[in-house]
Amino acid sequence: MKSVIATKKLKRLPVYFFVALILGTLQGILTPAYGEWQQYIIDDDINLAVNVDVADIDSDTELDLVVTNFGGRELLWYQNNFPEWIRHTIDSVAATFAWSGDINGNDTLDVVATLYSQGKMVWYENNLPDTIWTQYIIDQNTDNADFMLVADFDNDGTLDVVTAGSAMNGGDVVWYENHHPNWREHIIESGSGRYSSLNVTDIDGDGLLDLVATMVNANKVVWFRNENNGLSWTKYAIDDYLNNAWGINSGDINGDDKTDVVATTGGPYFAGNDVVWYENNLPDTIWTKHIIDANLPRATWPYVTDVDGDDTMDVVAGGYLGDDVVWYENNLPDTIWTKHIIDANLDGPRVFAVSDVDGDEINDVIVPALGRVVWYKNPYTTGICVYVPGDCDHNGTPLELGDVIAMIGMYRGSVTPPYECSCPPHGDNFTPTADPNGNCVALELGDVVTEIAAYRGTGTASGCEDCPGTLRLIPGSRDEPTVMPRLKSKVKIGKRSVSE
């Protein structure tokens, strides 16, 4: 599949159009909204993508993707070949979940996968640059194993695997101890519990990784305390009644240095609309429940991360029924969370990843869904100011009509600049997107004139470079986008099966 640049060339408009904008005769269209997420298609030739993991598979320091195309019976990885993605097949199997990690200790990232329909847990050895991945068996007769994660439970420096019975059929909660090339099974909980999601984190702060989980059949949120390097576990309740509890994640929501828990209800298969967070009050065993949103139909898997770069943990979640991808802004101590739409039209969002795939120092959102894998570029900035000359609306693509409209709006005071920078010697409120003439004085008429000329091809946009350590200029133009386009090509890769 040939790569496609995700930009759109617009007809150059006459000068009187821009004069009308400045004078206000076209005020009705002066509404470029900062905070909008750009959607880029990584792959739209895929059946049912269930989960995505972000990792440097080819050891080139660029973050790649691992994706389970369950409906198409493919386990895939996508090579980040900026500004393109290249699709590779690890194996032609119907994997439900897959995560990366260095399983054999050779400093390359391998892939662990659940083959639910085959009742197997396997891992694939990364043999790059050899394109053949070697499959090894972890367990060839699991108890309905489905959701799975990779972590070091016994603190021996090697990565282990944890899984649980599926949300539909139930089964044991087990972890597999990595004694490469062999694996040892440990039962955390036996029985027929239907676990819809797991998360690995240190709940009690003792340095050992614990397990938090949602039980869709029992309507519970629980955590398992790791008490002896994985050799013994104790189960505790977080919530004894969360109807159709589905997704789970963790992080320090309220900034008290304790790990809190976020859960959702419904998922792809059950009724539920809730996104909630539980305040960790340990050593008190009672968790305080807080509502983030009670109106996200069939909420899927949540993710705790700092979306807007303000050093507080926000929450990203999907709404399966409404085809939504949203994020919730943490306004604590105000208990009301602000809901922001990332996308309101993505069919069937599943287990997504949050990571900085484009290297702009703030996390983006990568979502597997029905028929596609999508990357949403985070419009916020953090750490240092990032500015593409001429990109006045800060959407990653410079010299568009929207940039001209944004610059005029900022000059007239009807549009708020996307962000401000601490930029000595220009103060703490310098707005680089409003300085396309590069004289380090923003919001001048000259900036409007420069942006119009650059858009029409009769001038050049630049930027203030007198901000050492805080402002980073990224070259860009309509012909040289600074964002990733869609998939470049497919490369089919075979595999060898090796049993232990």
JSON list of C-alpha atoms in Angstrom, two decimals, residues 210-302:
[
{"chain": "A", "resi": 210, "resn": "ASP", "atom": "CA", "xyz": [0.54, -6.67, 42.78]},
{"chain": "A", "resi": 211, "resn": "LEU", "atom": "CA", "xyz": [-2.42, -7.38, 40.55]},
{"chain": "A", "resi": 212, "resn": "VAL", "atom": "CA", "xyz": [-5.70, -5.45, 40.20]},
{"chain": "A", "resi": 213, "resn": "ALA", "atom": "CA", "xyz": [-8.60, -6.92, 38.28]},
{"chain": "A", "resi": 214, "resn": "THR", "atom": "CA", "xyz": [-12.25, -6.57, 37.28]},
{"chain": "A", "resi": 215, "resn": "MET", "atom": "CA", "xyz": [-14.72, -9.48, 37.57]},
{"chain": "A", "resi": 216, "resn": "VAL", "atom": "CA", "xyz": [-17.56, -8.99, 35.13]},
{"chain": "A", "resi": 217, "resn": "ASN", "atom": "CA", "xyz": [-19.72, -11.86, 36.39]},
{"chain": "A", "resi": 218, "resn": "ALA", "atom": "CA", "xyz": [-19.28, -11.04, 40.09]},
{"chain": "A", "resi": 219, "resn": "ASN", "atom": "CA", "xyz": [-19.51, -7.25, 39.53]},
{"chain": "A", "resi": 220, "resn": "LYS", "atom": "CA", "xyz": [-16.36, -6.71, 41.55]},
{"chain": "A", "resi": 221, "resn": "VAL", "atom": "CA", "xyz": [-13.09, -4.82, 41.49]},
{"chain": "A", "resi": 222, "resn": "VAL", "atom": "CA", "xyz": [-10.33, -6.61, 43.43]},
{"chain": "A", "resi": 223, "resn": "TRP", "atom": "CA", "xyz": [-6.61, -6.62, 44.05]},
{"chain": "A", "resi": 224, "resn": "PHE", "atom": "CA", "xyz": [-4.22, -9.47, 44.78]},
{"chain": "A", "resi": 225, "resn": "ARG", "atom": "CA", "xyz": [-1.36, -8.71, 47.13]},
{"chain": "A", "resi": 226, "resn": "ASN", "atom": "CA", "xyz": [1.98, -10.25, 46.15]},
{"chain": "A", "resi": 227, "resn": "GLU", "atom": "CA", "xyz": [3.32, -11.40, 49.53]},
{"chain": "A", "resi": 228, "resn": "ASN", "atom": "CA", "xyz": [6.35, -13.54, 48.79]},
{"chain": "A", "resi": 229, "resn": "ASN", "atom": "CA", "xyz": [7.82, -12.81, 45.39]},
{"chain": "A", "resi": 230, "resn": "GLY", "atom": "CA", "xyz": [4.80, -14.36, 43.75]},
{"chain": "A", "resi": 231, "resn": "LEU", "atom": "CA", "xyz": [4.70, -17.52, 45.86]},
{"chain": "A", "resi": 232, "resn": "SER", "atom": "CA", "xyz": [1.66, -16.43, 47.89]},
{"chain": "A", "resi": 233, "resn": "TRP", "atom": "CA", "xyz": [-1.16, -14.02, 47.17]},
{"chain": "A", "resi": 234, "resn": "THR", "atom": "CA", "xyz": [-4.06, -12.55, 49.19]},
{"chain": "A", "resi": 235, "resn": "LYS", "atom": "CA", "xyz": [-7.19, -11.22, 47.52]},
{"chain": "A", "resi": 236, "resn": "TYR", "atom": "CA", "xyz": [-8.80, -7.98, 48.74]},
{"chain": "A", "resi": 237, "resn": "ALA", "atom": "CA", "xyz": [-11.94, -6.14, 47.65]},
{"chain": "A", "resi": 238, "resn": "ILE", "atom": "CA", "xyz": [-11.80, -2.67, 46.17]},
{"chain": "A", "resi": 239, "resn": "ASP", "atom": "CA", "xyz": [-15.50, -2.57, 45.25]},
{"chain": "A", "resi": 240, "resn": "ASP", "atom": "CA", "xyz": [-17.96, -5.39, 45.95]},
{"chain": "A", "resi": 241, "resn": "TYR", "atom": "CA", "xyz": [-20.53, -4.02, 43.54]},
{"chain": "A", "resi": 242, "resn": "LEU", "atom": "CA", "xyz": [-19.63, -2.40, 40.26]},
{"chain": "A", "resi": 243, "resn": "ASN", "atom": "CA", "xyz": [-22.18, -3.74, 37.81]},
{"chain": "A", "resi": 244, "resn": "ASN", "atom": "CA", "xyz": [-20.53, -5.37, 34.78]},
{"chain": "A", "resi": 245, "resn": "ALA", "atom": "CA", "xyz": [-17.07, -4.22, 35.86]},
{"chain": "A", "resi": 246, "resn": "TRP", "atom": "CA", "xyz": [-14.88, -4.28, 32.77]},
{"chain": "A", "resi": 247, "resn": "GLY", "atom": "CA", "xyz": [-11.66, -2.33, 32.23]},
{"chain": "A", "resi": 248, "resn": "ILE", "atom": "CA", "xyz": [-9.02, -1.41, 34.78]},
{"chain": "A", "resi": 249, "resn": "ASN", "atom": "CA", "xyz": [-5.87, 0.71, 35.09]},
{"chain": "A", "resi": 250, "resn": "SER", "atom": "CA", "xyz": [-3.95, 2.45, 37.84]},
{"chain": "A", "resi": 251, "resn": "GLY", "atom": "CA", "xyz": [-2.00, 5.57, 38.76]},
{"chain": "A", "resi": 252, "resn": "ASP", "atom": "CA", "xyz": [-1.69, 8.30, 41.38]},
{"chain": "A", "resi": 253, "resn": "ILE", "atom": "CA", "xyz": [-4.85, 10.28, 40.66]},
{"chain": "A", "resi": 254, "resn": "ASN", "atom": "CA", "xyz": [-4.82, 12.65, 43.64]},
{"chain": "A", "resi": 255, "resn": "GLY", "atom": "CA", "xyz": [-1.07, 13.21, 44.02]},
{"chain": "A", "resi": 256, "resn": "ASP", "atom": "CA", "xyz": [-0.67, 11.57, 47.45]},
{"chain": "A", "resi": 257, "resn": "ASP", "atom": "CA", "xyz": [2.04, 9.12, 46.28]},
{"chain": "A", "resi": 258, "resn": "LYS", "atom": "CA", "xyz": [-0.33, 6.15, 46.49]},
{"chain": "A", "resi": 259, "resn": "THR", "atom": "CA", "xyz": [-1.51, 4.06, 43.57]},
{"chain": "A", "resi": 260, "resn": "ASP", "atom": "CA", "xyz": [-5.20, 4.57, 42.88]},
{"chain": "A", "resi": 261, "resn": "VAL", "atom": "CA", "xyz": [-7.36, 2.49, 40.52]},
{"chain": "A", "resi": 262, "resn": "VAL", "atom": "CA", "xyz": [-9.59, 3.46, 37.58]},
{"chain": "A", "resi": 263, "resn": "ALA", "atom": "CA", "xyz": [-12.31, 1.09, 36.34]},
{"chain": "A", "resi": 264, "resn": "THR", "atom": "CA", "xyz": [-15.01, 1.08, 33.66]},
{"chain": "A", "resi": 265, "resn": "THR", "atom": "CA", "xyz": [-18.25, -0.83, 33.14]},
{"chain": "A", "resi": 266, "resn": "GLY", "atom": "CA", "xyz": [-19.80, -2.55, 30.16]},
{"chain": "A", "resi": 267, "resn": "GLY", "atom": "CA", "xyz": [-17.05, -3.12, 27.61]},
{"chain": "A", "resi": 268, "resn": "PRO", "atom": "CA", "xyz": [-17.88, -4.54, 24.18]},
{"chain": "A", "resi": 269, "resn": "TYR", "atom": "CA", "xyz": [-20.41, -7.10, 25.41]},
{"chain": "A", "resi": 270, "resn": "PHE", "atom": "CA", "xyz": [-22.31, -5.86, 28.47]},
{"chain": "A", "resi": 271, "resn": "ALA", "atom": "CA", "xyz": [-24.41, -2.92, 29.64]},
{"chain": "A", "resi": 272, "resn": "GLY", "atom": "CA", "xyz": [-22.55, -0.19, 31.48]},
{"chain": "A", "resi": 273, "resn": "ASN", "atom": "CA", "xyz": [-21.74, 3.51, 31.25]},
{"chain": "A", "resi": 274, "resn": "ASP", "atom": "CA", "xyz": [-19.40, 4.24, 34.13]},
{"chain": "A", "resi": 275, "resn": "VAL", "atom": "CA", "xyz": [-15.84, 5.48, 34.50]},
{"chain": "A", "resi": 276, "resn": "VAL", "atom": "CA", "xyz": [-14.85, 5.58, 38.17]},
{"chain": "A", "resi": 277, "resn": "TRP", "atom": "CA", "xyz": [-11.72, 5.93, 40.26]},
{"chain": "A", "resi": 278, "resn": "TYR", "atom": "CA", "xyz": [-10.97, 4.41, 43.63]},
{"chain": "A", "resi": 279, "resn": "GLU", "atom": "CA", "xyz": [-8.89, 6.31, 46.14]},
{"chain": "A", "resi": 280, "resn": "ASN", "atom": "CA", "xyz": [-6.25, 4.17, 47.84]},
{"chain": "A", "resi": 281, "resn": "ASN", "atom": "CA", "xyz": [-6.55, 4.74, 51.59]},
{"chain": "A", "resi": 282, "resn": "LEU", "atom": "CA", "xyz": [-4.11, 2.06, 52.75]},
{"chain": "A", "resi": 283, "resn": "PRO", "atom": "CA", "xyz": [-3.47, 1.00, 55.45]},
{"chain": "A", "resi": 284, "resn": "ASP", "atom": "CA", "xyz": [-7.22, 1.57, 55.74]},
{"chain": "A", "resi": 285, "resn": "THR", "atom": "CA", "xyz": [-8.72, -1.23, 53.63]},
{"chain": "A", "resi": 286, "resn": "ILE", "atom": "CA", "xyz": [-11.74, 0.83, 52.54]},
{"chain": "A", "resi": 287, "resn": "TRP", "atom": "CA", "xyz": [-11.33, 2.40, 49.11]},
{"chain": "A", "resi": 288, "resn": "THR", "atom": "CA", "xyz": [-13.21, 5.63, 48.36]},
{"chain": "A", "resi": 289, "resn": "LYS", "atom": "CA", "xyz": [-15.16, 5.50, 45.11]},
{"chain": "A", "resi": 290, "resn": "HIS", "atom": "CA", "xyz": [-15.38, 8.63, 42.92]},
{"chain": "A", "resi": 291, "resn": "ILE", "atom": "CA", "xyz": [-17.38, 9.09, 39.72]},
{"chain": "A", "resi": 292, "resn": "ILE", "atom": "CA", "xyz": [-15.51, 10.41, 36.69]},
{"chain": "A", "resi": 293, "resn": "ASP", "atom": "CA", "xyz": [-18.33, 9.87, 34.18]},
{"chain": "A", "resi": 294, "resn": "ALA", "atom": "CA", "xyz": [-21.63, 8.01, 34.35]},
{"chain": "A", "resi": 295, "resn": "ASN", "atom": "CA", "xyz": [-22.44, 8.43, 30.67]},
{"chain": "A", "resi": 296, "resn": "LEU", "atom": "CA", "xyz": [-19.90, 6.63, 28.47]},
{"chain": "A", "resi": 297, "resn": "PRO", "atom": "CA", "xyz": [-21.98, 3.81, 26.91]},
{"chain": "A", "resi": 298, "resn": "ARG", "atom": "CA", "xyz": [-20.25, 0.43, 27.24]},
{"chain": "A", "resi": 299, "resn": "ALA", "atom": "CA", "xyz": [-17.00, 1.93, 28.45]},
{"chain": "A", "resi": 300, "resn": "THR", "atom": "CA", "xyz": [-14.00, -0.17, 27.46]},
{"chain": "A", "resi": 301, "resn": "TRP", "atom": "CA", "xyz": [-10.45, -0.14, 28.82]},
{"chain": "A", "resi": 302, "resn": "PRO", "atom": "CA", "xyz": [-9.19, 3.01, 30.58]}
]
